Coordinates of C-alpha atoms in Angstrom, one line a residue:
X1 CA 25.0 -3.9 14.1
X2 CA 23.9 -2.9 17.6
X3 CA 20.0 -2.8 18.6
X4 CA 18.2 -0.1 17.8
X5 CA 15.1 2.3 19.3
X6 CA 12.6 2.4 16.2
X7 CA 9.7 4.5 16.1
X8 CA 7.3 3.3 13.0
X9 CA 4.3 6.4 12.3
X10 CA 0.5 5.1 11.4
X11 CA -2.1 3.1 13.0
X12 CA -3.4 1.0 10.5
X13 CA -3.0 -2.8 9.1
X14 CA 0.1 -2.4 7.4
X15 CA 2.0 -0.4 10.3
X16 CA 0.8 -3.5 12.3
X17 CA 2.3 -5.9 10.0
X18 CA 5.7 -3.6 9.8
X19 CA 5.8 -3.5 14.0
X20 CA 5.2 -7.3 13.5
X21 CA 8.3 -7.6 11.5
X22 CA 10.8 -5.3 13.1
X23 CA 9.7 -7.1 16.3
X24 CA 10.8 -10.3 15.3
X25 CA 14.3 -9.1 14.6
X26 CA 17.3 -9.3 17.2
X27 CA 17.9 -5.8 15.8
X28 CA 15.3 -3.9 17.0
X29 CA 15.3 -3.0 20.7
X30 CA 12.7 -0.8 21.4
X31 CA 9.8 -0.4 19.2
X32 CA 7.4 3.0 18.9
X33 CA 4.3 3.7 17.3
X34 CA 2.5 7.1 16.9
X35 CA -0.4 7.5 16.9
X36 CA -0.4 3.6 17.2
X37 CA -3.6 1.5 18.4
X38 CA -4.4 -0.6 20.9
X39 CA -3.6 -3.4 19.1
X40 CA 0.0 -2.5 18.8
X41 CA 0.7 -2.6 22.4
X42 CA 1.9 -6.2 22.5
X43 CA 4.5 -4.9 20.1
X44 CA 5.5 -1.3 20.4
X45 CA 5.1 1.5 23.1
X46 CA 1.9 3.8 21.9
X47 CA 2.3 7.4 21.4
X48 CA -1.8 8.4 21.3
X49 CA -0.9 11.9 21.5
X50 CA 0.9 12.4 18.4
X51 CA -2.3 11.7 16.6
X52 CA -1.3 14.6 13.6
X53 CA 1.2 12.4 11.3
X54 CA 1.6 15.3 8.7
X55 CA 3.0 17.2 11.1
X56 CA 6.8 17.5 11.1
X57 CA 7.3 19.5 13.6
X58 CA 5.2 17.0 16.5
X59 CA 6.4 13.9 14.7
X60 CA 10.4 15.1 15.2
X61 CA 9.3 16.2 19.0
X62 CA 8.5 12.9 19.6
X63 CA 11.4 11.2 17.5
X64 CA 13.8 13.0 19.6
X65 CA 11.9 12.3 23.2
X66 CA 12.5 9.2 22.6
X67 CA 15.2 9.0 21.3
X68 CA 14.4 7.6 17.9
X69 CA 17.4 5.8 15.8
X70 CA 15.4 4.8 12.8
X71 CA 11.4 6.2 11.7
X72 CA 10.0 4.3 9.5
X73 CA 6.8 6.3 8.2
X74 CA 3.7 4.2 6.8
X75 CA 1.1 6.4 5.4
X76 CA 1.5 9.0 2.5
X77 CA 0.1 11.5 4.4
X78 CA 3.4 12.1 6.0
X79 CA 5.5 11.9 3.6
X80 CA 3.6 14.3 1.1
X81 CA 3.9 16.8 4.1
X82 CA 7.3 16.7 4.3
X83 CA 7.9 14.9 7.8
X84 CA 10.9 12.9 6.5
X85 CA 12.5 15.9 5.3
X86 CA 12.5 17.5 8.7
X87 CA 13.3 14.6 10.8
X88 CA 16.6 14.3 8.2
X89 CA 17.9 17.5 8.4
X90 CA 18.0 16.7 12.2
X91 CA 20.2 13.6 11.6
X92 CA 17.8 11.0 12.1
X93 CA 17.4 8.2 10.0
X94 CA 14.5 8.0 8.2
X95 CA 12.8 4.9 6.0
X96 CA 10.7 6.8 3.9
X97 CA 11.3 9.5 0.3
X98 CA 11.3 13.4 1.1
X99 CA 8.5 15.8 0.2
X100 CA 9.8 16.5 -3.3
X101 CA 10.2 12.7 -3.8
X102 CA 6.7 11.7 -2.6
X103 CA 4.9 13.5 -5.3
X104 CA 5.4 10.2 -6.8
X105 CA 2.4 9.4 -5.2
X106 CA 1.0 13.0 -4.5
X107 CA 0.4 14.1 -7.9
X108 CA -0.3 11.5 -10.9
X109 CA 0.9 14.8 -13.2
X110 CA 4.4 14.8 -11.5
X111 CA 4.6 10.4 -12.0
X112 CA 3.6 10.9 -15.6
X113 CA 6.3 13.2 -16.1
X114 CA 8.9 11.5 -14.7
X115 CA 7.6 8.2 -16.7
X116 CA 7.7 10.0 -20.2
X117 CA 11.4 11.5 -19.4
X118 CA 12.5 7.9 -18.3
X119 CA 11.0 6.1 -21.0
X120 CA 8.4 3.9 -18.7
X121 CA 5.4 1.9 -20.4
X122 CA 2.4 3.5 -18.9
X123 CA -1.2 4.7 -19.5
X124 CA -2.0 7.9 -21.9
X125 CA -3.5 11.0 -19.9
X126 CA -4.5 14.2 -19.7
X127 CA -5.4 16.4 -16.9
X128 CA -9.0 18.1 -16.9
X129 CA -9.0 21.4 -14.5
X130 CA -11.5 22.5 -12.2
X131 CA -12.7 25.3 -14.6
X132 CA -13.2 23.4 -17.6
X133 CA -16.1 24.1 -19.3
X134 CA -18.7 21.1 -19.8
X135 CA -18.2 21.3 -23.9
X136 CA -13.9 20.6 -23.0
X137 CA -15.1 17.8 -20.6
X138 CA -17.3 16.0 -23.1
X139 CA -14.4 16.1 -25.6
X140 CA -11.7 14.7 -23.1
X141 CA -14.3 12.3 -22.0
X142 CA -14.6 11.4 -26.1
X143 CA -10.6 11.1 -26.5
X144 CA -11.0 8.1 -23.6
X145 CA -14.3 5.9 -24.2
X146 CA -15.5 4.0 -24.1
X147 CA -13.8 2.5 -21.3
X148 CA -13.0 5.4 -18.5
X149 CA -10.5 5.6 -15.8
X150 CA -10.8 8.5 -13.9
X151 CA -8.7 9.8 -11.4
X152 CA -8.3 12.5 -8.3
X153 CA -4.9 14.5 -9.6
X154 CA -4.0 14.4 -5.3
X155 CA -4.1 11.9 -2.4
X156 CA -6.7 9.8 -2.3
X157 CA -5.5 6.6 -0.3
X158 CA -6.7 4.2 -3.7
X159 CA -10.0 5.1 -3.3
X160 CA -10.0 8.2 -6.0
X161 CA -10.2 6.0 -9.2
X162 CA -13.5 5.1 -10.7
X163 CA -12.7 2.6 -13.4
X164 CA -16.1 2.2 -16.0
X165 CA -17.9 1.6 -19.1
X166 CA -20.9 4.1 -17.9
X167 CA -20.2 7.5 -19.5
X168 CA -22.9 9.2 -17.0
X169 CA -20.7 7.2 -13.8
X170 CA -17.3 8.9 -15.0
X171 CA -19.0 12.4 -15.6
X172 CA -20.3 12.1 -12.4
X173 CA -16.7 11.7 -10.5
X174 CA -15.6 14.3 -12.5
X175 CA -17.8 16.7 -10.7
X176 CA -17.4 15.3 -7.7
X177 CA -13.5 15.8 -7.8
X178 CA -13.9 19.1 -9.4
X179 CA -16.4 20.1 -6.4
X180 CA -13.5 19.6 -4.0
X181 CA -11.1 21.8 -6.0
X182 CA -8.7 18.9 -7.5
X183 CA -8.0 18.7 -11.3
X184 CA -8.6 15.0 -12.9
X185 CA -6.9 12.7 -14.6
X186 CA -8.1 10.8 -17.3
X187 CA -6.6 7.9 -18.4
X188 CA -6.3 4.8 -21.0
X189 CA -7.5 1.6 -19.9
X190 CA -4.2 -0.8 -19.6
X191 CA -4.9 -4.2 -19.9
X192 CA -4.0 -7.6 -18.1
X193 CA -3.8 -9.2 -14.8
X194 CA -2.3 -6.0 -11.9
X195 CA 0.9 -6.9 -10.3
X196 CA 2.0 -4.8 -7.1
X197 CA 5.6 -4.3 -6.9
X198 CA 6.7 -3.2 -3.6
X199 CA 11.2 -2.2 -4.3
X200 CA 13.7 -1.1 -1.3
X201 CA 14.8 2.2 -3.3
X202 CA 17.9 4.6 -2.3
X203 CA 19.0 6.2 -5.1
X204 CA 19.7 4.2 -7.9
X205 CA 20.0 1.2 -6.3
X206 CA 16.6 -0.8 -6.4
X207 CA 15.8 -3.9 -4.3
X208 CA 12.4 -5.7 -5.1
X209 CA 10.1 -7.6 -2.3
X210 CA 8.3 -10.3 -4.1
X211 CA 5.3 -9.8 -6.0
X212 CA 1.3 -9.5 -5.2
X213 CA -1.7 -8.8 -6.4
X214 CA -4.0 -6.9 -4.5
X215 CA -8.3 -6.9 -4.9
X216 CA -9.3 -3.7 -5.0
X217 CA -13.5 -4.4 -6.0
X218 CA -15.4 -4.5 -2.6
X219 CA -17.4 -7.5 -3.2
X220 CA -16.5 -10.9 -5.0
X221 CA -15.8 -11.4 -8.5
X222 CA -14.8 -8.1 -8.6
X223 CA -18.0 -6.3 -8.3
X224 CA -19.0 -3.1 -6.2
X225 CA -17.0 -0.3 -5.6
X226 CA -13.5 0.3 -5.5
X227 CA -11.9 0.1 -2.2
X228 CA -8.4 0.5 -0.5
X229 CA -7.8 -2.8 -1.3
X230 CA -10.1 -6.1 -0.1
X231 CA -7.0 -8.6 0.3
X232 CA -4.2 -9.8 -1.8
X233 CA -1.6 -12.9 -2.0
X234 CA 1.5 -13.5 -3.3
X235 CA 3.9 -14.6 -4.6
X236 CA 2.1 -14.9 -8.6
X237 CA 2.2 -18.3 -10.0
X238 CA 1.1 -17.2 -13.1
X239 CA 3.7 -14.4 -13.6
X240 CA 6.7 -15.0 -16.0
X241 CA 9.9 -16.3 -14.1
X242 CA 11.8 -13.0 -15.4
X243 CA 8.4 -10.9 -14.5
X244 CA 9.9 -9.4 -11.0
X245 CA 13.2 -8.7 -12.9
X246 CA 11.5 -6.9 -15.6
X247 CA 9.9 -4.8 -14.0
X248 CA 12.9 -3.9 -12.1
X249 CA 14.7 -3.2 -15.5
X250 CA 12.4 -1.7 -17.5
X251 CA 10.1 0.6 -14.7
X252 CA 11.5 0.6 -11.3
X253 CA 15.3 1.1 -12.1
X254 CA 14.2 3.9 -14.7
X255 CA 12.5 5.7 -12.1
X256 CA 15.1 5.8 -9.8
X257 CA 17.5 7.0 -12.4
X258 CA 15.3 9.9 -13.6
X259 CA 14.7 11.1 -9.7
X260 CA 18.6 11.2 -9.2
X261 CA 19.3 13.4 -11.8
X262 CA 16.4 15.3 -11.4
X263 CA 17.8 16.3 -7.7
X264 CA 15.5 14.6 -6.1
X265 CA 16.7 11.1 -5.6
X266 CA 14.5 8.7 -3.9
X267 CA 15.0 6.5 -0.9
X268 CA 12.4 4.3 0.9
X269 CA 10.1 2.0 -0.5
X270 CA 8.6 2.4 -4.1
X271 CA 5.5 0.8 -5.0
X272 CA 4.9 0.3 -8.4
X273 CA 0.9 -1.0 -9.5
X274 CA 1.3 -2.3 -12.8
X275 CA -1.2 -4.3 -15.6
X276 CA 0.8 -7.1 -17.0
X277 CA -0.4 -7.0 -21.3
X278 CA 0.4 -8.2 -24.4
X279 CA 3.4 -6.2 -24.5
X280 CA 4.6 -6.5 -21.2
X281 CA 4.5 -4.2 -17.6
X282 CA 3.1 -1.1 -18.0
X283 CA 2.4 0.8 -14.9
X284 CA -1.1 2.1 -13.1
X285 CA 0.1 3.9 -10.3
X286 CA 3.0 4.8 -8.0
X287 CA 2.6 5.0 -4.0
X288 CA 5.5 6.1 -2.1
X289 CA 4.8 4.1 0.6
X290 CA 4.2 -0.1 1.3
X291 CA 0.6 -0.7 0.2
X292 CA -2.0 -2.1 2.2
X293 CA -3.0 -4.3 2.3
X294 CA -0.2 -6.5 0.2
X295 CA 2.6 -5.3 2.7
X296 CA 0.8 -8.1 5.2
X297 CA 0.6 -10.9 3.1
X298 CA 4.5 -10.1 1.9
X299 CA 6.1 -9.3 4.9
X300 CA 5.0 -12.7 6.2
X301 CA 7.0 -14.3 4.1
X302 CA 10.3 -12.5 4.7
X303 CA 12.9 -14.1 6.6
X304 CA 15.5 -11.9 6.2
X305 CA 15.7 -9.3 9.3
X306 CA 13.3 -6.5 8.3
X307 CA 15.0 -3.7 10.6
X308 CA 18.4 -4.4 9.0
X309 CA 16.6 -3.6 5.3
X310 CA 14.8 -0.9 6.0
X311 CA 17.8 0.7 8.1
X312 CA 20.4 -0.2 5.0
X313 CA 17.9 2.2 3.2
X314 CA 17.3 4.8 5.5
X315 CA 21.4 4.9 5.7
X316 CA 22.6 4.6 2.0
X317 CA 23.5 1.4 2.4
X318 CA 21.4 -0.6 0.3
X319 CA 24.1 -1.3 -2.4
X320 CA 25.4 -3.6 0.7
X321 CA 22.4 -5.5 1.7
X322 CA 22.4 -9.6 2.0
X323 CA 20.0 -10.6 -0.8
X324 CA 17.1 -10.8 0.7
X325 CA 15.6 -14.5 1.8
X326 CA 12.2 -15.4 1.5
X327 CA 10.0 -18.8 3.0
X328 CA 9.0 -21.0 0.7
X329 CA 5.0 -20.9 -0.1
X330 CA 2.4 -18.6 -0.4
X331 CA 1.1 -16.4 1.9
X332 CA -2.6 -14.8 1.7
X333 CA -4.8 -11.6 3.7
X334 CA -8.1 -11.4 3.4
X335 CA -9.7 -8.0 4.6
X336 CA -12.7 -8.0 7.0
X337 CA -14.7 -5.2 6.4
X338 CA -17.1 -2.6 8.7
X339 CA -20.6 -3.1 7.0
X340 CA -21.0 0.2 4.9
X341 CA -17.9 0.2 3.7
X342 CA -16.4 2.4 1.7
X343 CA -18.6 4.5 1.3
X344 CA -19.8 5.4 4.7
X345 CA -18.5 2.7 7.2
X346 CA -20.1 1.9 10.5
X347 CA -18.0 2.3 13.5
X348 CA -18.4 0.7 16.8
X349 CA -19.5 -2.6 16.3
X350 CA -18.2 -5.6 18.6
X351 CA -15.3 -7.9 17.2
X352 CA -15.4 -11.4 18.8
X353 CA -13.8 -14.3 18.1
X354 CA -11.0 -16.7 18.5
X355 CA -7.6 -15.3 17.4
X356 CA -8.4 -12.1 17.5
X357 CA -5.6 -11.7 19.6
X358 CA -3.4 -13.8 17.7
X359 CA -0.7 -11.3 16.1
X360 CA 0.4 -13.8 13.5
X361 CA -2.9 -14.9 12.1
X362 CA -4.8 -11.1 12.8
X363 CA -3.7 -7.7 12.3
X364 CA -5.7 -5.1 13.4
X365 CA -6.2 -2.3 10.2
X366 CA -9.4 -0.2 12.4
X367 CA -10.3 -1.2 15.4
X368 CA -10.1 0.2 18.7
X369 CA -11.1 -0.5 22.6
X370 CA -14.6 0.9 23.9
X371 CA -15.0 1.8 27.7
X372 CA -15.9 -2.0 28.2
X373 CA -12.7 -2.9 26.8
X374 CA -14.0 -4.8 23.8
X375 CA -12.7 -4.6 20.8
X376 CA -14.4 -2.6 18.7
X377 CA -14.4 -1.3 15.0
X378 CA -13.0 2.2 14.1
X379 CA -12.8 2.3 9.9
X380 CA -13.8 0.9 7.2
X381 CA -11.4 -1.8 6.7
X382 CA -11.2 -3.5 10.2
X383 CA -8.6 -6.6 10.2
X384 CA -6.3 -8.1 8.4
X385 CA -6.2 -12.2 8.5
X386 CA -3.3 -13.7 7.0
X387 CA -2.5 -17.4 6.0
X388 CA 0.6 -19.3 5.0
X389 CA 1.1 -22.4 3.0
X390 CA 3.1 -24.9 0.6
X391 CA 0.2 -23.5 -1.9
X392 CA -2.2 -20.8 -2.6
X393 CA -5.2 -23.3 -1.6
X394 CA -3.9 -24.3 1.5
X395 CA -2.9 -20.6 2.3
X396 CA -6.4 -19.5 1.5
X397 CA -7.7 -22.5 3.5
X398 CA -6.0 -21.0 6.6
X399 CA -6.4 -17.5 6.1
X400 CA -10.6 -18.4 5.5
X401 CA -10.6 -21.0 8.6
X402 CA -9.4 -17.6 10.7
X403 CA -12.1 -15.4 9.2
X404 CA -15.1 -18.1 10.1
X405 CA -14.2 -17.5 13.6
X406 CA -14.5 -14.1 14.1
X407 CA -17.8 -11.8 14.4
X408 CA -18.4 -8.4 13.6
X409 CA -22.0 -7.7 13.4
X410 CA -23.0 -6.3 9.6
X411 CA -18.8 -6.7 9.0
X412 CA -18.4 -8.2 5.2
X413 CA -15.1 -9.9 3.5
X414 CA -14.8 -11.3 -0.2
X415 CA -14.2 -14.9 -0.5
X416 CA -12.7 -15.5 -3.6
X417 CA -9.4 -13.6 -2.9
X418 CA -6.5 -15.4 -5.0
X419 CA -9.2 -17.9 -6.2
X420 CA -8.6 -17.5 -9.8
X421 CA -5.0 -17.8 -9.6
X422 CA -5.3 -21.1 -7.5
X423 CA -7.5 -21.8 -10.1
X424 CA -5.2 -21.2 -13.3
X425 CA -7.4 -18.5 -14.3
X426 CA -5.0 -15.6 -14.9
X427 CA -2.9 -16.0 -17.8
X428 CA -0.3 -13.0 -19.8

């Protein structure tokens, strides 16, 4: 294969660890990022301008200014507006599922459906409208307790759950979604340890990445809010040697089936969030998109050349990928976070530190440059710092030793993430 001009949409930590990995590989060219960050520029030409990912029209202006032989898209966003579709039907190659696909992700209704037709283990629900009265809440509310998982029926980047034992809590996000228009999802409460799943997907033929588990609580031992995600590591020590190839079989290869004949056959990468229980895999959530922020820790570990996977999959040609090859160990990313987050996060504030600028150890997730050229925070979940190891310990060792280095005034990160699995705490 000859080198190839690669534009890769988003600006965040996981677009960072993608430009990361095409940049390592002989394949890749020229690398592109829009909007991009300052960050990237080591990496990837910045395209500030095209600062509106969802929509098609800019995103294929830009594609074909430059040229673009392959557009990987990072964010939902896009891909729930339809920007793969458009780039396609103008020949260009794109890693990521059309609009139709992508509801995957952008309704929880559409996933459930395509679940119960496939025959995939996953949580009961019911869908609770805008203009249901408060007698029909209280009685869906009754159906689920006393343990409530309630969700926003859209896009809400993993931060429209609200997982809880307090009745008054979940009434209260039912409101709150209902205020903004969007039906709710309520849900059983699925037990055992999460798995994240990330799978190569075109068509029917499914190729998994290896396996993490994210942190999704703000603060340690998995208190405070939920977030986007706090850090995660992988692989799973604790999951069965079959796990990954289960959950192939019995979810992720189902899926892809069902979306084939449906019409609308999937092809990019299919993230499955799954509870491991008594009975086996049963699955959370869908994203159509790599997650964030387990993407970082797995793509650290892959040695096989990322641009040549992700282009097999943007071209059909997944069926005749190498297996993939993987380093040894365990890798880990712990998420620094601006103070306030998530509820209201504090922008602005002055990162320092040494390896800040160290592309391998630090990926950048928020930040960008003030007028002084510092680097500064711009979201709620700043940077990404990733560590490597022969075991979880000493991955977590490295990833932490990174973290004590760096500054951000008010900033906050948990310090227990994959403790309990280095620990022997998580069992099936």
């Amino acid at each position: 294969m000859m080198g190839m001009r690669i534009l890769v949409i988003g600006s965040g930590g996981r677009e960072h660890a993608l430009l990361k990995g095409l940049h390592a590989d002989s394949l890749t060219t020229e690398l592109h990022a829009a909007p991009g960050a300052p960050a990237f520029a080591e990496l990837a030409t910045n395209h500030s301008e095209y600062s509106q990912v969802d929509d098609p029209a800019r995103m294929l202006e830009l594609a074909q200014k430059i040229e673009a032989e392959l557009v990987v898209v990072g964010p939902e966003v896009p891909l729930v507006a339809g920007v793969a579709d458009v780039l396609r039907e103008q020949g260009i190659a794109v890693f990521g599922p059309s609009k139709e696909a992508a509801q995957i992700e952008g309704s929880k209704a559409f996933a459930k459906d395509v679940m119960a037709a496939a025959d995939v283990a996953t949580a009961r629900a019911e869908q609770v409208s805008p203009d249901a009265s408060d007698d029909e809440i209280a009685a869906a509310l009754d159906r689920f307790g006393p343990h409530y998982v309630v969700k926003d029926d859209g896009l809400a980047g993993g931060k429209g759950v609200v997982v809880t034992e307090d009745r008054s809590v979940a009434l209260d996000h039912i409101h709150a979604v209902h205020s903004a228009g969007n039906p709710v999802l309520l849900e059983s409460f699925l037990e055992g340890p999460e798995v994240s799943l990330f799978c190569l997907v075109d068509g029917e033929t499914v190729v998994p990445l290896l396996p993490a588990q994210d942190h999704k609580r703000a603060y340690d031992n998995d208190e405070g809010p939920n977030t986007g995600g706090m850090g995660a590591y992988t692989p799973l020590p604790w999951l069965p040697e079959d796990g990954v190839e289960r959950i192939v079989k019995e979810v992720c290869e189902p899926v892809a089936k069902e979306m084939v004949k449906r019409g609308t056959p999937y092809n990019g990468l299919l993230y499955a969030g799954l509870a491991w229980g008594p009975e086996g895999p049963a699955v959370v959530e869908f994203n159509c998109r790599f997650g964030d922020p387990e993407t970082q820790a797995v793509l650290s570990l892959l040695e096989s050349p990322l641009a040549e996977a992700l282009n097999a999959t943007a071209t059909g040609k997944l069926a005749e990928l190498e297996p993939l090859k993987w380093k040894d160990g365990y890798a880990v990313t712990v998420v620094l976070a601006a103070e306030g987050y998530p509820a209201s996060p504090r922008k602005g504030g002055v990162i320092e530190g040494e390896g800040l600028d160290d592309p391998q150890r630090v990926l950048h997730a928020g930040t960008k440059l003030d007028e002084d050229n510092n680097v500064v925070a711009n979201g709620g979940r700043v940077l990404n710092v990733l560590g490597a190891g022969s075991t979880l310990a000493e991955a977590r060792e490295k990833a932490y030793d990174v973290l004590e280095g760096l500054k951000l005034e008010g900033g906050f990160y948990r310090r227990d993430i994959g403790k309990r699995a280095q620990d022997g705490e998580i069992s099936i």
